[in-house]
């Protein structure tokens, strides 16, 4: 009896002292920034977290660019030999003639060397013609510590490991950072469930939702139901590239328990990224999701050449409708949440500088044209990333119509 008690005590102590293993599920613009911050904080808190941060990367073959040139070549003076060396470092073979051709296209001063930026531009043009130097994105991230496609010229940290297989990335992790486009989340969760730690906690950075016959199914609820874990959310006025450049930003963590708040605050809070926890998962997540629809309206205002008065009206009406929709479906949402970074601040930022606003402006400037035109604009302006606002707009309008609330919230209808 005493032996069993002692063994249980030792097991409990070992579990309590075990370091948390972090996996970032997603590697786009915002996913890469999240991995950067998380990796900085796993190093800052070595008693709490394992240093390595695994980041799931959807494998792509991309043109060599940005810091990959100097990282692979080991020099900033990039001549033909350095081009070959950089290519070889990432698993590509380039002939002397092809390297010389690329250098000639990049060498603006005709001095036999080119900068990384000059080579990047020349290689991108060559890649379009099927002649560029390419490599697997995971190989570049793991060697150059930079996501050259979605977050160029920003170092992620040498403890971020890009993993192309989702199950391998999530295996054994007890701290899950979910940051994929919302239409892909459910499929990812099915792959993750068998391999994650049984006592895992998750946090969603995904701004989107699923629609069910009963109404909205938030991503945090989807994660909790599919994985059997508690899921917090992180939202706020934080355009990804600005956060990556360490320009001061804020965010809000919506959580259920104090333990979740403590872990995720330590995981994300940085001198340049101030995080405030609030016990309101649904309120924070609804703000982060619905503001993308309002941003489309702000973009249409810009594209139509209307002024600041019109945009201010859209923002005010949008905030009121966001609050009304949220409380209609989640009565426990806190009023103060709308004055946190996830609320008003995120709405204003997105309506002036976000991707949804940018694409909506371009759409209005060409006079509309339907889904095909919008899809083309999205592909041209976002380089492979997907907007959340358009899909969310359709989903919200569907739910409002089903509940007989469309007339009450005209901006979202």
Short mmCIF file of N, CA and C in Angstrom, two decimals, residues 87-159:
data_model
loop_
_atom_site.label_atom_id
_atom_site.label_comp_id
_atom_site.label_asym_id
_atom_site.label_seq_id
_atom_site.Cartn_x
_atom_site.Cartn_y
_atom_site.Cartn_z
N UNK A 87 22.04 27.08 -53.71
CA UNK A 87 21.09 26.11 -54.26
C UNK A 87 21.35 24.71 -53.70
N UNK A 88 22.62 24.33 -53.64
CA UNK A 88 22.98 23.00 -53.14
C UNK A 88 22.62 22.83 -51.67
N UNK A 89 22.73 23.93 -50.92
CA UNK A 89 22.40 23.87 -49.49
C UNK A 89 20.94 23.51 -49.26
N UNK A 90 20.10 23.80 -50.23
CA UNK A 90 18.67 23.50 -50.10
C UNK A 90 18.22 22.38 -51.04
N UNK A 91 19.16 21.58 -51.49
CA UNK A 91 18.83 20.37 -52.23
C UNK A 91 18.62 20.56 -53.72
N UNK A 92 19.07 21.70 -54.28
CA UNK A 92 18.92 21.94 -55.72
C UNK A 92 20.29 21.96 -56.39
N UNK A 93 20.32 21.54 -57.63
CA UNK A 93 21.56 21.59 -58.40
C UNK A 93 21.40 22.62 -59.51
N UNK A 94 22.35 23.51 -59.62
CA UNK A 94 22.32 24.56 -60.65
C UNK A 94 23.63 24.52 -61.42
N UNK A 95 23.54 24.45 -62.72
CA UNK A 95 24.75 24.40 -63.53
C UNK A 95 25.47 25.74 -63.50
N UNK A 96 26.75 25.72 -63.88
CA UNK A 96 27.53 26.97 -63.92
C UNK A 96 26.91 27.96 -64.89
N UNK A 97 26.41 27.46 -66.02
CA UNK A 97 25.82 28.34 -67.02
C UNK A 97 24.53 28.98 -66.50
N UNK A 98 23.69 28.18 -65.81
CA UNK A 98 22.44 28.70 -65.28
C UNK A 98 22.71 29.72 -64.17
N UNK A 99 23.72 29.46 -63.35
CA UNK A 99 24.08 30.40 -62.29
C UNK A 99 24.58 31.71 -62.88
N UNK A 100 25.37 31.60 -63.95
CA UNK A 100 25.88 32.81 -64.61
C UNK A 100 24.74 33.61 -65.23
N UNK A 101 23.76 32.92 -65.83
CA UNK A 101 22.61 33.61 -66.42
C UNK A 101 21.81 34.34 -65.35
N UNK A 102 21.60 33.68 -64.22
CA UNK A 102 20.84 34.30 -63.14
C UNK A 102 21.59 35.51 -62.58
N UNK A 103 22.90 35.37 -62.43
CA UNK A 103 23.70 36.49 -61.93
C UNK A 103 23.63 37.69 -62.88
N UNK A 104 23.71 37.44 -64.18
CA UNK A 104 23.63 38.53 -65.16
C UNK A 104 22.30 39.27 -65.05
N UNK A 105 21.24 38.52 -64.83
CA UNK A 105 19.92 39.15 -64.70
C UNK A 105 19.79 39.96 -63.42
N UNK A 106 20.55 39.56 -62.38
CA UNK A 106 20.43 40.22 -61.08
C UNK A 106 21.45 41.33 -60.86
N UNK A 107 22.60 41.24 -61.53
CA UNK A 107 23.74 42.13 -61.27
C UNK A 107 23.50 43.51 -61.89
N UNK A 108 23.00 44.43 -61.09
CA UNK A 108 22.66 45.76 -61.60
C UNK A 108 23.89 46.64 -61.85
N UNK A 109 24.96 46.36 -61.12
CA UNK A 109 26.16 47.20 -61.25
C UNK A 109 27.22 46.59 -62.16
N UNK A 110 26.95 45.43 -62.72
CA UNK A 110 27.90 44.75 -63.60
C UNK A 110 29.28 44.55 -62.95
N UNK A 111 29.25 44.21 -61.66
CA UNK A 111 30.52 44.02 -60.95
C UNK A 111 30.72 42.56 -60.53
N UNK A 112 29.89 41.65 -61.07
CA UNK A 112 30.08 40.23 -60.80
C UNK A 112 29.45 39.72 -59.53
N UNK A 113 28.74 40.56 -58.79
CA UNK A 113 28.04 40.12 -57.58
C UNK A 113 26.66 40.76 -57.55
N UNK A 114 25.77 40.17 -56.76
CA UNK A 114 24.43 40.71 -56.62
C UNK A 114 24.02 40.62 -55.16
N UNK A 115 23.06 41.44 -54.78
CA UNK A 115 22.53 41.37 -53.42
C UNK A 115 21.44 40.30 -53.36
N UNK A 116 21.06 39.93 -52.14
CA UNK A 116 19.99 38.94 -51.97
C UNK A 116 18.68 39.44 -52.57
N UNK A 117 18.40 40.72 -52.42
CA UNK A 117 17.17 41.28 -52.98
C UNK A 117 17.19 41.24 -54.51
N UNK A 118 18.34 41.56 -55.09
CA UNK A 118 18.45 41.52 -56.55
C UNK A 118 18.28 40.10 -57.08
N UNK A 119 18.90 39.14 -56.38
CA UNK A 119 18.76 37.74 -56.80
C UNK A 119 17.33 37.25 -56.62
N UNK A 120 16.68 37.69 -55.56
CA UNK A 120 15.30 37.28 -55.31
C UNK A 120 14.40 37.71 -56.46
N UNK A 121 14.54 38.97 -56.88
CA UNK A 121 13.71 39.48 -57.98
C UNK A 121 14.01 38.75 -59.29
N UNK A 122 15.29 38.54 -59.58
CA UNK A 122 15.68 37.87 -60.81
C UNK A 122 15.24 36.40 -60.79
N UNK A 123 15.34 35.76 -59.64
CA UNK A 123 14.96 34.35 -59.54
C UNK A 123 13.45 34.17 -59.64
N UNK A 124 12.69 35.12 -59.11
CA UNK A 124 11.24 35.05 -59.22
C UNK A 124 10.82 35.12 -60.69
N UNK A 125 11.46 36.01 -61.44
CA UNK A 125 11.16 36.11 -62.88
C UNK A 125 11.55 34.83 -63.61
N UNK A 126 12.72 34.27 -63.24
CA UNK A 126 13.17 33.03 -63.87
C UNK A 126 12.25 31.87 -63.54
N UNK A 127 11.74 31.85 -62.30
CA UNK A 127 10.86 30.76 -61.87
C UNK A 127 9.57 30.75 -62.66
N UNK A 128 9.07 31.93 -63.02
CA UNK A 128 7.85 31.99 -63.82
C UNK A 128 8.05 31.36 -65.20
N UNK A 129 9.30 31.40 -65.66
CA UNK A 129 9.63 30.78 -66.95
C UNK A 129 10.11 29.34 -66.78
N UNK A 130 10.02 28.83 -65.56
CA UNK A 130 10.42 27.45 -65.29
C UNK A 130 11.91 27.24 -65.18
N UNK A 131 12.68 28.32 -64.94
CA UNK A 131 14.13 28.19 -64.90
C UNK A 131 14.74 28.64 -63.57
N UNK A 132 13.91 28.97 -62.60
CA UNK A 132 14.44 29.50 -61.35
C UNK A 132 15.02 28.44 -60.44
N UNK A 133 15.74 28.89 -59.41
CA UNK A 133 16.27 28.01 -58.38
C UNK A 133 15.19 27.84 -57.32
N UNK A 134 14.75 26.60 -57.09
CA UNK A 134 13.67 26.34 -56.15
C UNK A 134 14.12 25.37 -55.06
N UNK A 135 13.35 25.33 -53.99
CA UNK A 135 13.63 24.42 -52.89
C UNK A 135 12.35 24.19 -52.10
N UNK A 136 12.34 23.15 -51.28
CA UNK A 136 11.20 22.90 -50.41
C UNK A 136 11.15 23.96 -49.31
N UNK A 137 9.94 24.45 -49.04
CA UNK A 137 9.78 25.51 -48.06
C UNK A 137 10.28 25.08 -46.68
N UNK A 138 10.00 23.84 -46.27
CA UNK A 138 10.47 23.39 -44.96
C UNK A 138 11.99 23.40 -44.87
N UNK A 139 12.64 23.04 -45.95
CA UNK A 139 14.11 23.03 -45.95
C UNK A 139 14.65 24.43 -45.75
N UNK A 140 14.04 25.40 -46.41
CA UNK A 140 14.48 26.79 -46.27
C UNK A 140 14.25 27.28 -44.85
N UNK A 141 13.04 27.01 -44.31
CA UNK A 141 12.74 27.47 -42.95
C UNK A 141 13.71 26.89 -41.94
N UNK A 142 14.01 25.60 -42.07
CA UNK A 142 14.88 24.95 -41.09
C UNK A 142 16.34 25.33 -41.22
N UNK A 143 16.74 25.80 -42.39
CA UNK A 143 18.14 26.21 -42.58
C UNK A 143 18.32 27.72 -42.42
N UNK A 144 17.44 28.49 -43.05
CA UNK A 144 17.56 29.95 -43.00
C UNK A 144 16.77 30.56 -41.85
N UNK A 145 15.92 29.75 -41.19
CA UNK A 145 15.08 30.21 -40.08
C UNK A 145 14.19 31.38 -40.51
N UNK A 146 13.62 31.23 -41.70
CA UNK A 146 12.82 32.30 -42.28
C UNK A 146 11.78 31.68 -43.21
N UNK A 147 10.54 32.14 -43.09
CA UNK A 147 9.52 31.70 -44.03
C UNK A 147 9.54 32.67 -45.20
N UNK A 148 10.30 32.33 -46.23
CA UNK A 148 10.58 33.27 -47.32
C UNK A 148 9.34 33.56 -48.16
N UNK A 149 8.32 32.71 -48.09
CA UNK A 149 7.12 32.95 -48.88
C UNK A 149 6.11 33.81 -48.14
N UNK A 150 5.86 33.52 -46.88
CA UNK A 150 4.77 34.19 -46.16
C UNK A 150 5.23 35.23 -45.15
N UNK A 151 6.51 35.21 -44.77
CA UNK A 151 7.02 36.21 -43.83
C UNK A 151 8.49 36.49 -44.14
N UNK A 152 8.79 37.02 -45.33
CA UNK A 152 10.18 37.20 -45.73
C UNK A 152 10.91 38.25 -44.89
N UNK A 153 12.21 38.01 -44.74
CA UNK A 153 13.13 38.94 -44.08
C UNK A 153 12.91 39.07 -42.57
N UNK A 154 12.18 38.13 -41.98
CA UNK A 154 11.97 38.13 -40.53
C UNK A 154 12.38 36.76 -40.00
N UNK A 155 13.33 36.74 -39.10
CA UNK A 155 13.84 35.49 -38.55
C UNK A 155 12.85 34.91 -37.53
N UNK A 156 12.62 33.60 -37.65
CA UNK A 156 11.66 32.93 -36.78
C UNK A 156 12.29 32.42 -35.49
N UNK A 157 13.58 32.25 -35.49
CA UNK A 157 14.26 31.66 -34.33
C UNK A 157 14.79 30.28 -34.68
N UNK A 158 15.98 29.96 -34.17
CA UNK A 158 16.61 28.69 -34.53
C UNK A 158 15.98 27.50 -33.82
N UNK A 159 15.03 27.75 -32.90
CA UNK A 159 14.34 26.64 -32.23
C UNK A 159 12.96 26.36 -32.83
#
